[in-house]
Amino acid sequence: MWSKRLPSALARHGSARCSPHRPLPPPSRQAKMRMISAAAAAAAARVTPAAPRGRPSPRLLFLFRHARSRPGLRCLSTASPSISGKNGAPGAGVEAKEEEMTRDEEEAAQREASASRAMAWWLFGCAGMVFGMVALGGITRLTGSGLSMVEWKPTGILPPLTEEGWMDEFAKYQRFPEYQKHKDDLSLSEFKWIWYMEWGHRMAGRVTGIAFALPLAYFAMRGVISRRLAPRLAGLLLLGGGQGLIGWWMVKSGLDDKERYGEEGRVSPYRLATHLSMAFILYTGLVNTGMGLSTRAKVLADPSRFVETAKLLNHVPLRLKGAAMGVASLVGLTAFSGAFVAGNHAGMVYDEFPTMGGQWIPDDLVNPYIQPLWKNVFEHDTMVQWNHRVLAMTTLASVTGLYAASRRVPLPPNARLAANAMLAMSGVQVSLGISTLLLHVPVPLASAHQMGSLSLLTLSLWFVHTLLPLPLKVAASSAGAAAAAARTTGSVASVAAIAAAATTAPTTCGDDGDD
């Protein structure tokens, strides 16, 4: 009813000018003020902070426009200090409300930044443990300790506590091909050493799983894991748990005569490559997720620090980003081929570089007795080593080309540092590989070469991450929500203040009737 009466009431007095000589009739003005007060109160009750984009309702906008367009009410809106401050600034109440909402948003952003930072350090710690697991697994393989434990239990077992217990474990080991073919002169003390190597590798895996699972449960109970992050963390948990099963599946291939490869007791190169590749994938997932959370925490804590970085990243060519991802994939593929070198003991075939037997392509590259012929790629030691050499040199050339391309593009300092480190590490890794080959695969150098591949993968992932867009829109969306809510609250408060001022203002207005 009031919405129909208000325009007609305003129209009857629209011609009245705001001046000292022409006061508004008190009865009509009082009626008009009562209608505006009731309309403002009703509109304030209807408008909520959940309105789309923080805009007030159409009815409230109608009231506000009509109140501002009438000469008498316009004088009231500019004369009352309860509506406007200096130079038409919002009132003190609106400013306080906006400041309070801004503080709440900042506190929420700081809490999210703190949680993201804690989860990032947790994931980096787990990635470091996986790095150590890969190193220990490589040493276990290189020392021939992987098949010393012939049983597997999910909960693990304690080492034998008596001499009779050690004799029982040794007797179990003597029944399998590795001892019968190559270690029939192994003493009990030597067996204890290789047994402890394998036992340490398995127990380190269980400790790593606990270090991931318990904090994951804690963060989940705290409710700080977002819906987007939860599936990724669950996948990493399943992948880590599956590594134990894959490891035993690999070991079992070296214990079963029907599944042995070659004349010696060794594990299947396919299963070894699967086990190592899953470890690399798990490590990649932990590092990538940790870097994303770390960057998010830094941006939420202080978005102003990253404005210039965001501008630089907006101008990075897509081709450079694609090339960085391609190089990271090539590093992973080269490491995957190295698993077949280890599984086939292919590093012992040709101990020279850059040629193989004085030839760039050796005559025995393909073994016709391996059928079908495509299996030469994975089972013939000569072709396996040749493939790894080609992939290694291709990776070095690709990293060098990527570095040269990055020098022609303005990049943030952390991206420049990642590119420099990646180029240096690629040279170190190739040097380690060549030295390992020429020196007949000594255990320290071979282990360092394996760790070098994981280090190069880490740096390539870091370089890719430094080229990704920054999550500045997180802070922008929070600020936008606060501003929208403040605009809604301010609009309601302004109309209500107009009505309140109309009941206390004098009957005549000032001399600025047209202002």
Coordinates of C-alpha atoms in Angstrom, one line a residue:
M1 CA 0.0 0.0 0.0
W2 CA 2.8 2.4 0.9
S3 CA 4.5 1.8 -2.4
K4 CA 1.5 3.1 -4.3
R5 CA 1.0 6.1 -2.1
L6 CA 4.6 7.3 -2.0
P7 CA 4.9 8.4 -5.6
S8 CA 1.7 10.4 -5.5
A9 CA 2.6 12.0 -2.2
L10 CA 6.0 13.0 -3.6
A11 CA 4.4 14.3 -6.8
R12 CA 2.0 16.6 -4.9
H13 CA 4.9 18.5 -3.3
G14 CA 7.6 18.0 -6.0
S15 CA 7.3 21.6 -7.1
A16 CA 8.0 23.0 -3.7
R17 CA 11.4 24.7 -3.6
C18 CA 13.7 24.5 -0.7
S19 CA 14.1 28.1 0.5
P20 CA 13.5 30.2 3.6
H21 CA 10.4 31.8 2.1
R22 CA 8.5 28.7 1.0
P23 CA 8.2 26.2 3.9
L24 CA 6.8 22.8 3.3
P25 CA 3.3 22.3 4.7
P26 CA 3.8 20.5 8.0
P27 CA 0.9 18.0 7.6
S28 CA 2.0 16.8 4.2
R29 CA 5.6 16.7 5.2
Q30 CA 4.9 14.7 8.3
A31 CA 2.9 12.2 6.4
K32 CA 5.6 11.9 3.9
M33 CA 8.2 11.3 6.6
R34 CA 6.1 8.6 8.2
M35 CA 5.8 6.8 4.9
I36 CA 9.6 7.0 4.2
S37 CA 10.4 5.8 7.7
A38 CA 8.1 2.8 7.4
A39 CA 9.5 2.1 3.9
A40 CA 13.1 2.2 5.1
A41 CA 12.4 0.0 8.0
A42 CA 10.6 -2.6 5.8
A43 CA 13.4 -2.5 3.2
A44 CA 16.1 -2.9 5.9
A45 CA 14.3 -6.0 7.2
R46 CA 14.1 -7.5 3.7
V47 CA 17.8 -6.9 2.6
T48 CA 20.3 -9.5 3.7
P49 CA 24.0 -9.9 3.2
A50 CA 23.3 -12.8 0.9
A51 CA 21.8 -10.6 -1.8
P52 CA 23.4 -11.2 -5.2
R53 CA 26.7 -9.2 -5.5
G54 CA 25.7 -7.3 -2.3
R55 CA 23.1 -5.1 -4.1
P56 CA 20.1 -3.8 -2.2
S57 CA 16.5 -4.8 -3.3
P58 CA 14.9 -2.9 -6.2
R59 CA 12.3 -1.5 -3.8
L60 CA 15.0 0.0 -1.5
L61 CA 16.8 1.5 -4.6
F62 CA 13.4 3.1 -5.7
L63 CA 13.0 4.7 -2.2
F64 CA 16.6 5.9 -2.2
R65 CA 16.4 7.5 -5.7
H66 CA 13.1 9.2 -5.0
A67 CA 14.3 10.5 -1.6
R68 CA 17.5 12.0 -3.2
S69 CA 15.6 13.5 -6.2
R70 CA 13.2 15.7 -4.2
P71 CA 14.4 19.2 -3.3
G72 CA 13.2 19.1 0.3
L73 CA 14.5 15.7 1.1
R74 CA 17.8 16.4 -0.7
C75 CA 18.4 19.3 1.6
L76 CA 17.8 16.9 4.5
S77 CA 20.2 14.3 3.2
T78 CA 23.0 16.8 2.8
A79 CA 22.3 18.8 5.9
S80 CA 22.2 16.1 8.5
P81 CA 25.6 15.0 10.0
S82 CA 24.2 11.6 10.9
I83 CA 23.9 10.7 7.2
S84 CA 27.2 12.1 5.7
G85 CA 30.5 13.0 7.0
K86 CA 33.0 15.4 5.5
N87 CA 32.8 15.8 1.7
G88 CA 29.9 13.4 1.5
A89 CA 31.8 10.5 3.1
P90 CA 29.9 7.6 4.6
G91 CA 28.7 8.0 8.2
A92 CA 30.7 6.8 11.1
G93 CA 28.4 3.9 11.7
V94 CA 28.8 2.6 8.1
E95 CA 32.6 3.1 8.4
A96 CA 32.8 1.1 11.6
K97 CA 30.7 -1.7 10.1
E98 CA 33.0 -1.9 7.1
E99 CA 36.1 -1.8 9.2
E100 CA 34.7 -4.6 11.3
M101 CA 33.9 -6.7 8.3
T102 CA 37.4 -6.1 6.8
R103 CA 39.0 -7.2 10.1
D104 CA 36.9 -10.4 10.0
E105 CA 38.0 -11.1 6.5
E106 CA 41.6 -10.5 7.3
E107 CA 41.5 -12.8 10.3
A108 CA 39.9 -15.5 8.2
A109 CA 42.6 -15.1 5.6
Q110 CA 45.3 -15.3 8.2
R111 CA 43.8 -18.5 9.7
E112 CA 43.6 -20.1 6.2
A113 CA 47.2 -19.0 5.5
S114 CA 48.4 -20.6 8.8
A115 CA 46.6 -23.9 8.0
S116 CA 47.9 -24.0 4.5
R117 CA 51.4 -23.3 5.7
A118 CA 51.2 -26.1 8.3
M119 CA 49.9 -28.6 5.7
A120 CA 52.7 -27.5 3.2
W121 CA 55.4 -28.2 5.8
W122 CA 53.8 -31.6 6.6
L123 CA 53.8 -32.6 2.9
F124 CA 57.3 -31.4 2.4
G125 CA 58.4 -33.5 5.4
C126 CA 56.6 -36.6 3.9
A127 CA 58.3 -35.9 0.5
G128 CA 61.7 -35.8 2.2
M129 CA 60.9 -39.2 3.9
V130 CA 60.0 -40.6 0.5
F131 CA 63.2 -39.2 -0.9
G132 CA 65.1 -41.1 1.8
M133 CA 63.1 -44.2 1.1
V134 CA 64.1 -44.2 -2.6
A135 CA 67.8 -43.7 -1.6
L136 CA 67.6 -46.6 0.9
G137 CA 65.8 -48.8 -1.6
G138 CA 68.5 -48.1 -4.2
I139 CA 71.3 -49.0 -1.7
T140 CA 69.3 -52.2 -0.8
R141 CA 69.2 -53.2 -4.4
L142 CA 72.8 -52.3 -5.2
T143 CA 74.1 -54.4 -2.2
G144 CA 71.9 -57.4 -3.1
S145 CA 69.9 -57.2 0.1
G146 CA 66.4 -57.0 -1.4
L147 CA 65.7 -60.7 -1.3
S148 CA 67.1 -61.5 2.2
M149 CA 63.7 -61.3 3.8
V150 CA 61.5 -64.1 2.2
E151 CA 58.3 -63.3 4.2
W152 CA 56.1 -60.2 4.3
K153 CA 53.6 -59.1 7.0
P154 CA 51.7 -55.8 6.8
T155 CA 52.5 -55.0 10.4
G156 CA 56.2 -55.9 10.1
I157 CA 58.3 -58.2 12.2
L158 CA 61.0 -57.7 14.9
P159 CA 64.5 -58.8 14.2
P160 CA 65.5 -62.2 15.7
L161 CA 66.5 -61.9 19.3
T162 CA 68.5 -65.1 19.6
E163 CA 71.1 -67.0 17.7
E164 CA 68.6 -69.8 17.0
G165 CA 66.2 -67.2 15.5
W166 CA 68.9 -65.9 13.1
M167 CA 69.7 -69.5 12.1
D168 CA 66.1 -70.1 11.2
E169 CA 66.0 -66.9 9.1
F170 CA 69.2 -67.9 7.4
A171 CA 67.8 -71.3 6.6
K172 CA 64.7 -69.8 5.0
Y173 CA 67.0 -67.6 2.8
Q174 CA 69.1 -70.6 1.7
R175 CA 66.1 -72.3 0.1
F176 CA 65.8 -69.6 -2.6
P177 CA 67.7 -69.0 -6.0
E178 CA 69.7 -66.0 -5.0
Y179 CA 71.7 -67.9 -2.3
Q180 CA 71.9 -71.1 -4.4
K181 CA 73.3 -69.3 -7.5
H182 CA 75.5 -66.6 -6.1
K183 CA 75.8 -66.5 -2.3
D184 CA 76.4 -70.1 -1.3
D185 CA 79.5 -68.9 0.6
L186 CA 77.6 -66.2 2.6
S187 CA 78.3 -66.3 6.3
L188 CA 75.7 -65.7 9.1
S189 CA 77.2 -62.3 10.0
E190 CA 77.1 -61.2 6.3
F191 CA 73.5 -62.4 6.1
K192 CA 72.6 -60.3 9.2
W193 CA 73.9 -57.2 7.5
I194 CA 71.8 -57.6 4.3
W195 CA 68.8 -58.7 6.3
Y196 CA 68.9 -55.5 8.4
M197 CA 69.2 -53.4 5.2
E198 CA 65.9 -54.9 3.8
W199 CA 64.3 -54.7 7.2
G200 CA 65.2 -51.0 7.6
H201 CA 63.8 -50.3 4.2
R202 CA 60.5 -51.9 5.0
M203 CA 60.2 -50.3 8.4
A204 CA 61.0 -46.9 7.0
G205 CA 58.1 -47.3 4.6
R206 CA 55.8 -48.0 7.6
V207 CA 57.1 -45.0 9.5
T208 CA 56.5 -42.8 6.4
G209 CA 52.9 -44.1 6.1
I210 CA 52.2 -43.2 9.8
A211 CA 53.8 -39.8 9.3
F212 CA 51.4 -39.1 6.5
A213 CA 48.2 -40.7 7.9
L214 CA 48.1 -39.3 11.5
P215 CA 48.5 -35.6 10.5
L216 CA 46.0 -36.2 7.7
A217 CA 43.4 -37.3 10.3
Y218 CA 44.3 -34.3 12.5
F219 CA 43.8 -31.8 9.7
A220 CA 40.6 -33.5 8.6
M221 CA 39.2 -33.3 12.1
R222 CA 40.1 -29.6 12.3
G223 CA 38.2 -29.0 9.0
V224 CA 41.0 -27.2 7.2
I225 CA 41.1 -29.5 4.2
S226 CA 39.2 -28.1 1.3
R227 CA 36.9 -30.1 -0.9
R228 CA 39.3 -29.6 -3.8
L229 CA 42.3 -30.8 -1.8
A230 CA 40.6 -33.8 0.0
P231 CA 40.6 -36.2 -3.1
R232 CA 44.2 -35.5 -3.8
L233 CA 45.3 -36.3 -0.3
A234 CA 43.2 -39.4 -0.2
G235 CA 44.8 -40.5 -3.5
L236 CA 48.3 -40.0 -2.0
L237 CA 47.3 -42.0 1.0
L238 CA 46.2 -44.9 -1.1
L239 CA 49.2 -44.7 -3.3
G240 CA 51.5 -44.8 -0.3
G241 CA 49.7 -47.7 1.2
G242 CA 49.8 -49.6 -2.1
Q243 CA 53.6 -49.2 -2.3
G244 CA 54.0 -51.9 0.4
L245 CA 52.0 -54.3 -1.7
I246 CA 53.9 -53.4 -4.9
G247 CA 57.2 -53.9 -3.1
W248 CA 56.3 -57.4 -1.9
W249 CA 54.9 -58.2 -5.4
M250 CA 58.3 -57.2 -6.8
V251 CA 60.3 -59.2 -4.2
K252 CA 58.2 -62.3 -4.8
S253 CA 59.2 -62.3 -8.5
G254 CA 62.8 -63.0 -7.4
L255 CA 61.8 -65.7 -5.0
D256 CA 59.6 -67.8 -7.3
D257 CA 61.4 -70.0 -9.8
K258 CA 58.5 -69.6 -12.3
E259 CA 58.8 -65.8 -12.2
R260 CA 62.5 -65.4 -12.2
Y261 CA 64.2 -63.4 -15.0
G262 CA 67.5 -64.7 -16.4
E263 CA 69.7 -67.3 -14.9
E264 CA 70.3 -65.5 -11.6
G265 CA 67.8 -64.9 -8.8
R266 CA 66.7 -61.3 -9.5
V267 CA 63.4 -59.5 -9.5
S268 CA 61.4 -58.7 -12.5
P269 CA 62.5 -55.5 -14.2
Y270 CA 58.9 -54.7 -15.0
R271 CA 58.0 -54.9 -11.3
L272 CA 61.1 -53.0 -10.2
A273 CA 60.2 -50.2 -12.7
T274 CA 56.6 -50.2 -11.4
H275 CA 57.8 -49.9 -7.8
L276 CA 60.2 -47.1 -8.5
S277 CA 57.8 -45.3 -10.8
M278 CA 55.1 -45.3 -8.1
A279 CA 57.6 -43.9 -5.6
F280 CA 58.4 -41.1 -8.1
I281 CA 54.7 -40.4 -8.7
L282 CA 54.1 -40.3 -4.9
Y283 CA 57.0 -37.9 -4.5
T284 CA 55.8 -35.7 -7.3
G285 CA 52.3 -35.5 -5.8
L286 CA 53.6 -34.6 -2.4
V287 CA 56.0 -31.9 -3.7
N288 CA 53.4 -30.4 -6.1
T289 CA 50.7 -30.2 -3.4
G290 CA 53.1 -28.8 -0.9
M291 CA 54.3 -26.1 -3.2
G292 CA 50.7 -25.1 -4.1
L293 CA 49.8 -24.8 -0.4
S294 CA 52.9 -22.9 0.4
T295 CA 52.3 -20.4 -2.3
R296 CA 48.7 -20.0 -1.3
A297 CA 49.7 -19.3 2.3
K298 CA 52.2 -16.6 1.3
V299 CA 49.7 -14.9 -1.0
L300 CA 46.9 -14.9 1.7
A301 CA 49.3 -13.6 4.3
D302 CA 50.4 -10.6 2.2
P303 CA 48.8 -10.3 -1.3
S304 CA 50.5 -6.9 -1.9
R305 CA 53.9 -8.6 -2.1
F306 CA 52.9 -10.6 -5.2
V307 CA 51.3 -8.0 -7.3
E308 CA 54.4 -7.4 -9.5
T309 CA 55.1 -11.1 -9.7
A310 CA 51.5 -11.7 -10.9
K311 CA 52.0 -9.1 -13.6
L312 CA 55.2 -10.8 -14.8
L313 CA 53.5 -14.2 -14.9
N314 CA 50.6 -12.8 -17.0
H315 CA 53.1 -12.2 -19.8
V316 CA 54.9 -15.5 -19.7
P317 CA 54.3 -17.2 -23.1
L318 CA 52.2 -20.4 -23.0
R319 CA 54.9 -22.1 -25.1
L320 CA 57.4 -21.6 -22.3
K321 CA 55.0 -23.1 -19.8
G322 CA 54.3 -26.1 -22.1
A323 CA 58.0 -26.6 -22.7
A324 CA 58.7 -26.6 -18.9
M325 CA 56.0 -29.3 -18.4
G326 CA 57.4 -31.3 -21.3
V327 CA 61.0 -31.2 -19.8
A328 CA 59.7 -32.3 -16.4
S329 CA 57.9 -35.2 -18.1
L330 CA 61.1 -36.1 -20.0
V331 CA 63.0 -36.1 -16.7
G332 CA 60.5 -38.6 -15.3
L333 CA 60.7 -40.8 -18.5
T334 CA 64.5 -40.9 -18.3
A335 CA 64.3 -42.0 -14.6
F336 CA 61.8 -44.7 -15.6
S337 CA 64.2 -46.0 -18.2
G338 CA 66.9 -46.1 -15.5
A339 CA 64.7 -48.5 -13.5
F340 CA 65.1 -51.0 -16.4
V341 CA 68.8 -50.4 -16.4
A342 CA 68.9 -51.4 -12.8
G343 CA 66.5 -54.3 -13.2
N344 CA 68.5 -55.8 -16.1
H345 CA 72.0 -55.0 -14.6
A346 CA 72.5 -53.2 -17.9
G347 CA 75.1 -50.8 -16.5
M348 CA 77.7 -53.6 -16.6
V349 CA 77.5 -54.2 -20.4
Y350 CA 79.4 -51.3 -21.9
D351 CA 81.7 -49.4 -19.6
E352 CA 82.7 -46.7 -22.1
F353 CA 81.3 -43.3 -23.3
P354 CA 80.1 -41.9 -25.6
T355 CA 80.3 -44.9 -27.9
M356 CA 79.4 -48.5 -27.1
G357 CA 82.0 -51.0 -28.2
G358 CA 83.5 -48.3 -30.5
Q359 CA 80.1 -47.8 -32.3
W360 CA 77.4 -45.3 -31.9
I361 CA 74.8 -48.0 -32.5
P362 CA 76.2 -51.4 -31.4
D363 CA 75.7 -54.5 -33.5
D364 CA 74.0 -56.4 -30.7
L365 CA 71.4 -53.7 -30.1
V366 CA 68.6 -56.2 -30.9
N367 CA 68.6 -59.8 -29.6
P368 CA 66.7 -61.9 -32.1
Y369 CA 66.1 -64.6 -29.5
I370 CA 63.9 -62.3 -27.4
Q371 CA 60.5 -62.7 -28.8
P372 CA 58.5 -60.7 -29.6
L373 CA 61.1 -58.2 -30.6
W374 CA 59.6 -55.2 -28.8
K375 CA 60.6 -56.9 -25.5
N376 CA 64.2 -55.9 -26.4
V377 CA 63.3 -52.4 -25.2
F378 CA 62.7 -53.7 -21.7
E379 CA 64.7 -56.9 -21.4
H380 CA 67.8 -56.8 -23.6
D381 CA 70.6 -55.2 -21.6
T382 CA 72.3 -53.6 -24.6
M383 CA 69.2 -51.8 -25.9
V384 CA 68.1 -50.8 -22.4
Q385 CA 71.5 -49.1 -21.8
W386 CA 71.4 -47.5 -25.2
N387 CA 67.9 -46.1 -24.6
H388 CA 68.9 -44.7 -21.3
R389 CA 71.9 -42.9 -22.8
V390 CA 69.8 -41.4 -25.6
L391 CA 67.1 -40.2 -23.2
A392 CA 69.7 -38.8 -20.8
M393 CA 71.4 -36.7 -23.6
T394 CA 68.0 -35.6 -24.9
T395 CA 67.0 -34.5 -21.5
L396 CA 70.3 -32.5 -21.1
A397 CA 69.7 -30.8 -24.5
S398 CA 66.1 -30.0 -23.6
V399 CA 67.0 -28.5 -20.3
T400 CA 69.6 -26.4 -22.0
G401 CA 67.1 -25.2 -24.6
L402 CA 64.5 -24.4 -22.0
Y403 CA 67.1 -22.4 -20.0
A404 CA 68.0 -20.4 -23.2
A405 CA 64.4 -19.7 -23.9
S406 CA 63.7 -18.6 -20.4
R407 CA 66.5 -16.0 -20.6
R408 CA 64.6 -14.1 -23.3
V409 CA 61.5 -13.7 -21.1
P410 CA 61.2 -11.5 -18.0
L411 CA 60.6 -13.9 -15.1
P412 CA 60.2 -13.5 -11.3
P413 CA 63.4 -14.1 -9.2
N414 CA 62.3 -17.5 -8.0
A415 CA 61.6 -18.7 -11.5
R416 CA 65.0 -17.5 -12.6
L417 CA 66.6 -19.3 -9.7
A418 CA 64.8 -22.5 -10.5
A419 CA 65.9 -22.4 -14.1
N420 CA 69.5 -21.8 -13.1
A421 CA 69.4 -24.7 -10.6
M422 CA 67.8 -27.0 -13.1
L423 CA 70.5 -26.4 -15.7
A424 CA 73.2 -27.0 -13.1
M425 CA 71.7 -30.2 -11.8
S426 CA 71.2 -31.6 -15.3
G427 CA 75.0 -31.3 -15.9
V428 CA 75.7 -32.9 -12.5
Q429 CA 73.4 -35.7 -13.2
V430 CA 74.9 -36.5 -16.6
S431 CA 78.4 -36.4 -15.0
L432 CA 77.3 -38.8 -12.3
G433 CA 75.9 -41.2 -14.9
I434 CA 79.0 -41.2 -17.0
S435 CA 81.2 -41.7 -13.9
T436 CA 79.1 -44.6 -12.7
L437 CA 79.4 -46.3 -16.1
L438 CA 83.1 -45.8 -16.5
L439 CA 83.9 -47.0 -12.9
H440 CA 81.8 -50.2 -13.2
V441 CA 78.9 -49.1 -11.1
P442 CA 80.3 -48.5 -7.6
V443 CA 77.6 -48.4 -5.0
P444 CA 78.1 -44.8 -3.7
L445 CA 78.2 -43.3 -7.3
A446 CA 75.2 -45.4 -8.4
S447 CA 73.2 -44.3 -5.4
A448 CA 74.2 -40.7 -5.9
H449 CA 73.1 -41.0 -9.6
Q450 CA 69.7 -42.3 -8.5
M451 CA 69.3 -39.4 -6.1
G452 CA 70.4 -37.0 -8.7
S453 CA 67.4 -38.0 -10.9
L454 CA 65.0 -37.3 -8.1
S455 CA 66.7 -34.0 -7.4
L456 CA 66.5 -33.0 -11.1
L457 CA 62.8 -33.9 -11.1
T458 CA 62.3 -31.7 -8.0
L459 CA 63.9 -28.7 -9.6
S460 CA 61.9 -29.2 -12.9
L461 CA 58.7 -29.3 -10.8
W462 CA 59.7 -26.2 -9.0
F463 CA 60.4 -24.4 -12.3
V464 CA 56.9 -25.4 -13.6
H465 CA 55.3 -24.2 -10.4
T466 CA 57.0 -20.8 -10.6
L467 CA 55.4 -20.2 -14.0
L468 CA 51.8 -20.9 -12.8
P469 CA 49.4 -18.0 -12.1
L470 CA 49.3 -16.9 -8.5
P471 CA 46.1 -17.4 -6.5
L472 CA 45.6 -13.6 -6.0
K473 CA 41.9 -14.0 -6.8
V474 CA 41.5 -15.6 -3.4
A475 CA 42.3 -12.4 -1.6
A476 CA 40.4 -10.4 -4.2
S477 CA 37.2 -12.4 -3.8
S478 CA 37.3 -12.1 0.0
A479 CA 37.8 -8.3 -0.3
G480 CA 35.0 -8.1 -2.9
A481 CA 32.6 -10.0 -0.6
A482 CA 33.3 -7.7 2.3
A483 CA 32.9 -4.6 0.1
A484 CA 29.6 -5.9 -1.3
A485 CA 28.2 -6.6 2.1
A486 CA 29.3 -3.1 3.3
R487 CA 27.6 -1.5 0.3
T488 CA 24.4 -3.3 1.1
T489 CA 24.6 -2.3 4.8
G490 CA 25.5 1.3 3.8
S491 CA 22.5 1.7 1.5
V492 CA 20.0 0.6 4.1
A493 CA 21.6 2.8 6.7
S494 CA 21.5 5.8 4.4
V495 CA 17.8 5.5 3.7
A496 CA 17.0 4.9 7.3
A497 CA 19.1 8.0 8.3
I498 CA 17.2 10.1 5.8
A499 CA 13.9 9.2 7.4
A500 CA 15.3 9.8 10.9
A501 CA 16.7 13.2 9.9
A502 CA 13.4 14.2 8.4
T503 CA 11.7 13.9 11.8
T504 CA 14.2 16.2 13.5
A505 CA 15.1 18.8 10.8
P506 CA 13.6 22.3 10.8
T507 CA 10.6 23.1 8.7
T508 CA 12.5 25.3 6.3
C509 CA 15.7 24.4 4.5
G510 CA 18.9 26.4 3.8
D511 CA 19.6 28.6 0.9
D512 CA 21.2 25.9 -1.3
G513 CA 17.9 24.7 -2.7
D514 CA 19.3 23.6 -6.1
D515 CA 22.4 21.9 -4.7

